[in-house]
PDB file of C-alpha atoms (C1' of nucleotides) in Angstrom:
ATOM      1  CA  UNK A   1      93.327 119.778 117.684  1.00 90.00           C
ATOM      2  CA  UNK A   2      95.822 117.067 116.677  1.00 97.00           C
ATOM      3  CA  UNK A   3      94.183 113.803 115.706  1.00 98.00           C
ATOM      4  CA  UNK A   4      94.602 111.298 118.573  1.00 98.00           C
ATOM      5  CA  UNK A   5      96.514 108.034 118.293  1.00 97.00           C
ATOM      6  CA  UNK A   6      93.253 106.059 118.141  1.00 98.00           C
ATOM      7  CA  UNK A   7      92.387 107.793 114.865  1.00 98.00           C
ATOM      8  CA  UNK A   8      95.294 105.999 113.196  1.00 97.00           C
ATOM      9  CA  UNK A   9      94.850 102.568 114.784  1.00 97.00           C
ATOM     10  CA  UNK A  10      92.222 101.516 112.220  1.00 97.00           C
ATOM     11  CA  UNK A  11      92.123 100.101 108.712  1.00 97.00           C
ATOM     12  CA  UNK A  12      93.910 102.262 106.135  1.00 97.00           C
ATOM     13  CA  UNK A  13      90.659 102.314 104.160  1.00 97.00           C
ATOM     14  CA  UNK A  14      88.824 104.031 107.010  1.00 97.00           C
ATOM     15  CA  UNK A  15      91.709 106.380 107.792  1.00 98.00           C
ATOM     16  CA  UNK A  16      92.179 107.317 104.118  1.00 97.00           C
ATOM     17  CA  UNK A  17      88.545 108.362 103.822  1.00 97.00           C
ATOM     18  CA  UNK A  18      88.502 110.177 107.161  1.00 98.00           C
ATOM     19  CA  UNK A  19      91.685 112.143 106.367  1.00 98.00           C
ATOM     20  CA  UNK A  20      89.887 114.049 103.590  1.00 98.00           C
ATOM     21  CA  UNK A  21      89.195 117.522 104.992  1.00 97.00           C
ATOM     22  CA  UNK A  22      91.873 117.282 107.732  1.00 98.00           C
ATOM     23  CA  UNK A  23      94.894 119.632 107.847  1.00 98.00           C
ATOM     24  CA  UNK A  24      98.515 118.508 107.379  1.00 98.00           C
ATOM     25  CA  UNK A  25     101.073 120.713 109.182  1.00 98.00           C
ATOM     26  CA  UNK A  26     104.874 120.830 108.902  1.00 97.00           C
ATOM     27  CA  UNK A  27     106.979 123.033 111.182  1.00 97.00           C
ATOM     28  CA  UNK A  28     110.481 123.915 109.902  1.00 95.00           C
ATOM     29  CA  UNK A  29     113.100 126.606 110.646  1.00 95.00           C
ATOM     30  CA  UNK A  30     111.925 128.484 107.521  1.00 95.00           C
ATOM     31  CA  UNK A  31     108.335 128.594 108.719  1.00 96.00           C
ATOM     32  CA  UNK A  32     105.073 126.713 109.096  1.00 97.00           C
ATOM     33  CA  UNK A  33     103.123 125.331 106.155  1.00 97.00           C
ATOM     34  CA  UNK A  34      99.630 123.830 106.234  1.00 97.00           C
ATOM     35  CA  UNK A  35      97.265 122.280 103.723  1.00 97.00           C
ATOM     36  CA  UNK A  36      93.841 120.640 103.721  1.00 98.00           C
ATOM     37  CA  UNK A  37      94.040 117.029 102.559  1.00 97.00           C
ATOM     38  CA  UNK A  38      91.878 116.554  99.448  1.00 97.00           C
ATOM     39  CA  UNK A  39      93.253 113.285  97.994  1.00 97.00           C
ATOM     40  CA  UNK A  40      94.565 110.045  99.554  1.00 97.00           C
ATOM     41  CA  UNK A  41      95.245 106.427  98.638  1.00 96.00           C
ATOM     42  CA  UNK A  42      95.149 103.344 100.894  1.00 97.00           C
ATOM     43  CA  UNK A  43      97.762 100.534 100.682  1.00 96.00           C
ATOM     44  CA  UNK A  44      97.042  97.313 102.569  1.00 95.00           C
ATOM     45  CA  UNK A  45     100.251  95.292 102.716  1.00 92.00           C
ATOM     46  CA  UNK A  46      98.714  91.956 103.647  1.00 91.00           C
ATOM     47  CA  UNK A  47      96.486  91.671 100.587  1.00 92.00           C
ATOM     48  CA  UNK A  48      97.612  94.407  98.196  1.00 92.00           C
ATOM     49  CA  UNK A  49     100.126  93.686  95.376  1.00 90.00           C
ATOM     50  CA  UNK A  50     100.576  97.436  94.885  1.00 92.00           C
ATOM     51  CA  UNK A  51     101.912  97.955  98.422  1.00 93.00           C
ATOM     52  CA  UNK A  52     105.625  98.144  99.205  1.00 93.00           C
ATOM     53  CA  UNK A  53     105.018  95.842 102.164  1.00 92.00           C
ATOM     54  CA  UNK A  54     103.189  93.170 100.154  1.00 89.00           C
ATOM     55  CA  UNK A  55     104.705  89.804 101.096  1.00 80.00           C
ATOM     56  CA  UNK A  56     107.850  91.608 102.244  1.00 78.00           C
ATOM     57  CA  UNK A  57     109.658  91.193 105.572  1.00 79.00           C
ATOM     58  CA  UNK A  58     109.754  94.243 107.870  1.00 79.00           C
ATOM     59  CA  UNK A  59     113.239  95.421 106.874  1.00 77.00           C
ATOM     60  CA  UNK A  60     114.734  98.572 105.436  1.00 77.00           C
ATOM     61  CA  UNK A  61     112.402 101.266 104.262  1.00 87.00           C
ATOM     62  CA  UNK A  62     109.145  99.486 105.167  1.00 92.00           C
ATOM     63  CA  UNK A  63     110.040  98.759 108.817  1.00 92.00           C
ATOM     64  CA  UNK A  64     107.987 101.647 110.173  1.00 94.00           C
ATOM     65  CA  UNK A  65     104.841 100.150 108.622  1.00 95.00           C
ATOM     66  CA  UNK A  66     104.986  97.261 111.083  1.00 94.00           C
ATOM     67  CA  UNK A  67     104.702  99.501 114.133  1.00 94.00           C
ATOM     68  CA  UNK A  68     101.500 101.164 115.389  1.00 96.00           C
ATOM     69  CA  UNK A  69      99.662 103.814 113.325  1.00 96.00           C
ATOM     70  CA  UNK A  70     100.318 107.531 113.571  1.00 97.00           C
ATOM     71  CA  UNK A  71     103.866 107.701 112.185  1.00 97.00           C
ATOM     72  CA  UNK A  72     105.232 109.075 108.901  1.00 96.00           C
ATOM     73  CA  UNK A  73     106.407 106.710 106.145  1.00 96.00           C
ATOM     74  CA  UNK A  74     108.447 108.775 103.667  1.00 95.00           C
ATOM     75  CA  UNK A  75     110.276 107.300 100.690  1.00 94.00           C
ATOM     76  CA  UNK A  76     112.015 108.523  97.538  1.00 93.00           C
ATOM     77  CA  UNK A  77     110.450 107.692  94.206  1.00 93.00           C
ATOM     78  CA  UNK A  78     112.203 107.716  90.818  1.00 92.00           C
ATOM     79  CA  UNK A  79     115.299 109.022  92.550  1.00 89.00           C
ATOM     80  CA  UNK A  80     113.898 112.535  92.617  1.00 90.00           C
ATOM     81  CA  UNK A  81     110.711 112.955  94.602  1.00 93.00           C
ATOM     82  CA  UNK A  82     109.569 112.114  98.110  1.00 94.00           C
ATOM     83  CA  UNK A  83     106.157 110.676  98.950  1.00 95.00           C
ATOM     84  CA  UNK A  84     104.478 111.230 102.328  1.00 96.00           C
ATOM     85  CA  UNK A  85     102.488 108.382 103.861  1.00 96.00           C
ATOM     86  CA  UNK A  86     100.689 107.881 107.159  1.00 97.00           C
ATOM     87  CA  UNK A  87     101.148 104.526 108.895  1.00 97.00           C
ATOM     88  CA  UNK A  88      97.834 103.099 110.130  1.00 97.00           C
ATOM     89  CA  UNK A  89      96.406 100.159 112.060  1.00 97.00           C
ATOM     90  CA  UNK A  90      97.921  97.991 114.795  1.00 95.00           C
ATOM     91  CA  UNK A  91     101.511  96.676 115.012  1.00 94.00           C
ATOM     92  CA  UNK A  92     102.266  93.807 112.599  1.00 92.00           C
ATOM     93  CA  UNK A  93      99.599  95.087 110.182  1.00 94.00           C
ATOM     94  CA  UNK A  94     101.499  96.997 107.455  1.00 94.00           C
ATOM     95  CA  UNK A  95      98.967  99.502 106.147  1.00 96.00           C
ATOM     96  CA  UNK A  96      99.582 103.091 105.014  1.00 96.00           C
ATOM     97  CA  UNK A  97      97.759 106.037 103.490  1.00 97.00           C
ATOM     98  CA  UNK A  98      99.534 108.000 100.743  1.00 97.00           C
ATOM     99  CA  UNK A  99      98.819 111.747 100.811  1.00 97.00           C
ATOM    100  CA  UNK A 100      98.408 112.732  97.150  1.00 97.00           C
ATOM    101  CA  UNK A 101      97.159 116.338  97.179  1.00 97.00           C
ATOM    102  CA  UNK A 102      96.503 119.309  99.449  1.00 97.00           C
ATOM    103  CA  UNK A 103      94.675 122.608  99.284  1.00 97.00           C
ATOM    104  CA  UNK A 104      97.285 125.161 100.463  1.00 97.00           C
ATOM    105  CA  UNK A 105      95.984 127.222 103.394  1.00 97.00           C
ATOM    106  CA  UNK A 106      98.953 128.571 105.358  1.00 97.00           C
ATOM    107  CA  UNK A 107     102.562 129.453 104.534  1.00 97.00           C
ATOM    108  CA  UNK A 108     101.612 129.741 100.880  1.00 97.00           C
ATOM    109  CA  UNK A 109     104.443 132.167 100.159  1.00 96.00           C
ATOM    110  CA  UNK A 110     107.011 129.719 101.562  1.00 96.00           C
ATOM    111  CA  UNK A 111     105.497 126.911  99.496  1.00 97.00           C
ATOM    112  CA  UNK A 112     105.793 129.076  96.406  1.00 95.00           C
ATOM    113  CA  UNK A 113     109.479 129.782  96.983  1.00 95.00           C
ATOM    114  CA  UNK A 114     110.198 126.083  97.545  1.00 95.00           C
ATOM    115  CA  UNK A 115     108.254 125.124  94.424  1.00 95.00           C
ATOM    116  CA  UNK A 116     109.469 128.032  92.278  1.00 93.00           C
ATOM    117  CA  UNK A 117     105.966 128.978  91.186  1.00 92.00           C
ATOM    118  CA  UNK A 118     103.153 131.351  92.061  1.00 90.00           C
ATOM    119  CA  UNK A 119     100.461 129.089  90.641  1.00 93.00           C
ATOM    120  CA  UNK A 120      98.349 128.061  93.643  1.00 94.00           C
ATOM    121  CA  UNK A 121      97.192 124.847  91.980  1.00 94.00           C
ATOM    122  CA  UNK A 122     100.759 123.776  91.151  1.00 95.00           C
ATOM    123  CA  UNK A 123     101.914 123.896  94.783  1.00 96.00           C
ATOM    124  CA  UNK A 124     100.455 120.666  96.205  1.00 96.00           C
ATOM    125  CA  UNK A 125      98.610 118.852  93.373  1.00 96.00           C
ATOM    126  CA  UNK A 126     100.626 115.619  93.533  1.00 96.00           C
ATOM    127  CA  UNK A 127     102.512 113.499  96.077  1.00 96.00           C
ATOM    128  CA  UNK A 128     105.954 114.745  95.006  1.00 96.00           C
ATOM    129  CA  UNK A 129     104.787 118.350  94.813  1.00 97.00           C
ATOM    130  CA  UNK A 130     103.252 118.560  98.262  1.00 97.00           C
ATOM    131  CA  UNK A 131     106.316 117.127 100.019  1.00 97.00           C
ATOM    132  CA  UNK A 132     108.471 119.733  98.269  1.00 96.00           C
ATOM    133  CA  UNK A 133     106.016 122.530  99.131  1.00 97.00           C
ATOM    134  CA  UNK A 134     105.907 121.559 102.824  1.00 97.00           C
ATOM    135  CA  UNK A 135     109.628 120.757 102.996  1.00 96.00           C
ATOM    136  CA  UNK A 136     109.070 117.083 103.852  1.00 96.00           C
ATOM    137  CA  UNK A 137     112.093 114.841 103.144  1.00 94.00           C
ATOM    138  CA  UNK A 138     113.389 111.405 104.038  1.00 92.00           C
ATOM    139  CA  UNK A 139     114.627 113.003 107.268  1.00 92.00           C
ATOM    140  CA  UNK A 140     110.965 112.917 108.338  1.00 95.00           C
ATOM    141  CA  UNK A 141     110.852 109.131 107.995  1.00 95.00           C
ATOM    142  CA  UNK A 142     109.408 107.700 111.196  1.00 94.00           C
ATOM    143  CA  UNK A 143     108.233 111.070 112.563  1.00 96.00           C
ATOM    144  CA  UNK A 144     105.553 110.744 115.263  1.00 97.00           C
ATOM    145  CA  UNK A 145     102.387 112.448 114.007  1.00 97.00           C
ATOM    146  CA  UNK A 146     101.538 113.299 117.615  1.00 97.00           C
ATOM    147  CA  UNK A 147     104.820 115.237 117.878  1.00 96.00           C
ATOM    148  CA  UNK A 148     105.392 118.939 117.241  1.00 96.00           C
ATOM    149  CA  UNK A 149     106.954 119.126 113.771  1.00 96.00           C
ATOM    150  CA  UNK A 150     104.834 116.981 111.447  1.00 97.00           C
ATOM    151  CA  UNK A 151     101.221 116.333 112.384  1.00 97.00           C
ATOM    152  CA  UNK A 152      97.590 116.360 111.247  1.00 98.00           C
ATOM    153  CA  UNK A 153      94.855 118.518 112.771  1.00 97.00           C
ATOM    154  CA  UNK A 154      91.099 118.177 112.865  1.00 97.00           C
ATOM    155  CA  UNK A 155      89.427 121.120 111.159  1.00 94.00           C
ATOM    156  CA  UNK A 156      85.765 120.668 111.931  1.00 93.00           C
ATOM    157  CA  UNK A 157      85.243 120.712 108.178  1.00 91.00           C
ATOM    158  CA  UNK A 158      83.221 117.902 106.642  1.00 91.00           C
ATOM    159  CA  UNK A 159      83.645 117.586 102.883  1.00 96.00           C
ATOM    160  CA  UNK A 160      80.250 117.741 101.152  1.00 96.00           C
ATOM    161  CA  UNK A 161      81.001 114.673  99.043  1.00 96.00           C
ATOM    162  CA  UNK A 162      83.827 112.099  99.017  1.00 97.00           C
ATOM    163  CA  UNK A 163      84.430 109.861  95.998  1.00 96.00           C
ATOM    164  CA  UNK A 164      86.326 106.546  95.824  1.00 96.00           C
ATOM    165  CA  UNK A 165      88.201 105.795  92.564  1.00 95.00           C
ATOM    166  CA  UNK A 166      90.978 103.441  91.367  1.00 94.00           C
ATOM    167  CA  UNK A 167      94.497 104.421  92.431  1.00 95.00           C
ATOM    168  CA  UNK A 168      96.969 106.265  90.195  1.00 94.00           C
ATOM    169  CA  UNK A 169      99.957 104.754  88.334  1.00 93.00           C
ATOM    170  CA  UNK A 170      99.885 101.204  89.676  1.00 91.00           C
ATOM    171  CA  UNK A 171      99.110  99.408  86.406  1.00 86.00           C
ATOM    172  CA  UNK A 172     101.729  96.810  87.335  1.00 85.00           C
ATOM    173  CA  UNK A 173      99.563  95.599  90.250  1.00 88.00           C
ATOM    174  CA  UNK A 174      97.145  93.441  88.268  1.00 85.00           C
ATOM    175  CA  UNK A 175      93.596  93.205  89.660  1.00 89.00           C
ATOM    176  CA  UNK A 176      94.529  95.536  92.516  1.00 91.00           C
ATOM    177  CA  UNK A 177      94.897  98.387  90.010  1.00 91.00           C
ATOM    178  CA  UNK A 178      91.095  98.516  89.832  1.00 92.00           C
ATOM    179  CA  UNK A 179      90.363  98.571  93.583  1.00 94.00           C
ATOM    180  CA  UNK A 180      88.551 101.829  94.542  1.00 96.00           C
ATOM    181  CA  UNK A 181      91.068 102.734  97.228  1.00 96.00           C
ATOM    182  CA  UNK A 182      91.728 106.349  96.192  1.00 96.00           C
ATOM    183  CA  UNK A 183      89.633 108.894  98.051  1.00 97.00           C
ATOM    184  CA  UNK A 184      89.012 112.459  96.895  1.00 96.00           C
ATOM    185  CA  UNK A 185      87.196 115.603  97.939  1.00 97.00           C
ATOM    186  CA  UNK A 186      84.790 115.525  94.995  1.00 95.00           C
ATOM    187  CA  UNK A 187      85.038 118.644  92.864  1.00 94.00           C
ATOM    188  CA  UNK A 188      88.076 120.105  94.632  1.00 95.00           C
ATOM    189  CA  UNK A 189      90.198 122.162  92.209  1.00 94.00           C
ATOM    190  CA  UNK A 190      93.361 120.994  93.998  1.00 96.00           C
ATOM    191  CA  UNK A 191      93.356 117.297  93.018  1.00 95.00           C
ATOM    192  CA  UNK A 192      96.378 115.780  91.227  1.00 93.00           C
ATOM    193  CA  UNK A 193      94.128 114.154  88.619  1.00 86.00           C
ATOM    194  CA  UNK A 194      90.501 114.878  87.786  1.00 69.00           C
TER     195      UNK A 194
ATOM    196  C1'  DT B   1     128.994  93.616  95.070  1.00 78.03           C
ATOM    197  C1'  DT B   2     126.060  94.564  91.272  1.00 78.03           C
ATOM    198  C1'  DC B   3     121.656  95.251  89.017  1.00 78.03           C
ATOM    199  C1'  DG B   4     116.889  96.684  88.081  1.00 78.03           C
ATOM    200  C1'  DG B   5     112.633  98.867  89.013  1.00 78.03           C
ATOM    201  C1'  DG B   6     109.614 102.456  90.639  1.00 78.03           C
ATOM    202  C1'  DA B   7     102.701 104.998  94.617  1.00 78.03           C
ATOM    203  C1'  DT B   8     106.478 111.315  89.859  1.00 78.03           C
ATOM    204  C1'  DC B   9     107.260 115.760  87.659  1.00 78.03           C
ATOM    205  C1'  DG B  10     108.383 119.008  84.189  1.00 78.03           C
ATOM    206  C1'  DT B  11     109.348 119.858  79.522  1.00 78.03           C
ATOM    207  C1'  DC B  12     108.751 119.163  74.844  1.00 78.03           C
ATOM    208  C1'  DT B  13     105.835 118.055  70.679  1.00 78.03           C
TER     209       DT B  13
ATOM    210  C1'  DG C   1     100.753 112.307  74.847  1.00 78.03           C
ATOM    211  C1'  DA C   2     105.630 110.872  75.430  1.00 78.03           C
ATOM    212  C1'  DC C   3     109.917 110.757  77.605  1.00 78.03           C
ATOM    213  C1'  DG C   4     114.138 111.620  80.448  1.00 78.03           C
ATOM    214  C1'  DA C   5     116.060 112.712  85.050  1.00 78.03           C
ATOM    215  C1'  DT C   6     118.065 110.221  89.012  1.00 78.03           C
ATOM    216  C1'  DC C   7     118.750 107.288  93.478  1.00 78.03           C
ATOM    217  C1'  DC C   8     117.344 104.244  97.249  1.00 78.03           C
ATOM    218  C1'  DC C   9     116.349  99.658  98.389  1.00 78.03           C
ATOM    219  C1'  DG C  10     115.733  94.794  97.774  1.00 78.03           C
ATOM    220  C1'  DA C  11     117.043  90.636  95.396  1.00 78.03           C
ATOM    221  C1'  DA C  12     120.377  87.845  93.158  1.00 78.03           C
ATOM    222  C1'  DC C  13     124.874  86.485  92.078  1.00 78.03           C
TER     223       DC C  13
END
DNA sequence: TTCGGGATCGTCT
DNA sequence: GACGATCCCGAAC
């Protein structure tokens, strides 16, 4: 039930919306963890001042964004936390979808031990939290989402209502800070921000 | 070779 | 609500 390559070869705005209700899976030696995606953000490098790839050459950490969709873009933020992104669209079009929150569904005990908490809501309610809960690190940079360790499954679930809101913590991005490019499972108790 | 900034989180008030 | 931790990468010297 893995999402096919074609799913990712579209605009990040379409992929970000369609990822709500899908299931993110990470397979590690310690075990398998899974969560339903309830919150995403789209970053469109060509036109988006908030994107890492905005007016930047395809070097260093952003290189993977310039390949085809369906690969993992993982980076470290504030020297402490990792953020998990999905590369979308065709080669030479640097667009990604940031995964911001999950509803834990499988391997919850393992997530709890990694996160040092038993509070279900605290496991995956933020981009840095969910990578820690699933054990995703910079070693997963460039991982093929059609491979066998880090991938996204279709669930057959259709969220009853999806909302679009401005993105979180990009005040530095000027007008782009107001674009409604954050997508949420409306009413989910597992969001990073209400 | 150095310097500065950041798509966050947890703790403290 | 405010702030400190902490490090990779890109840009400039």
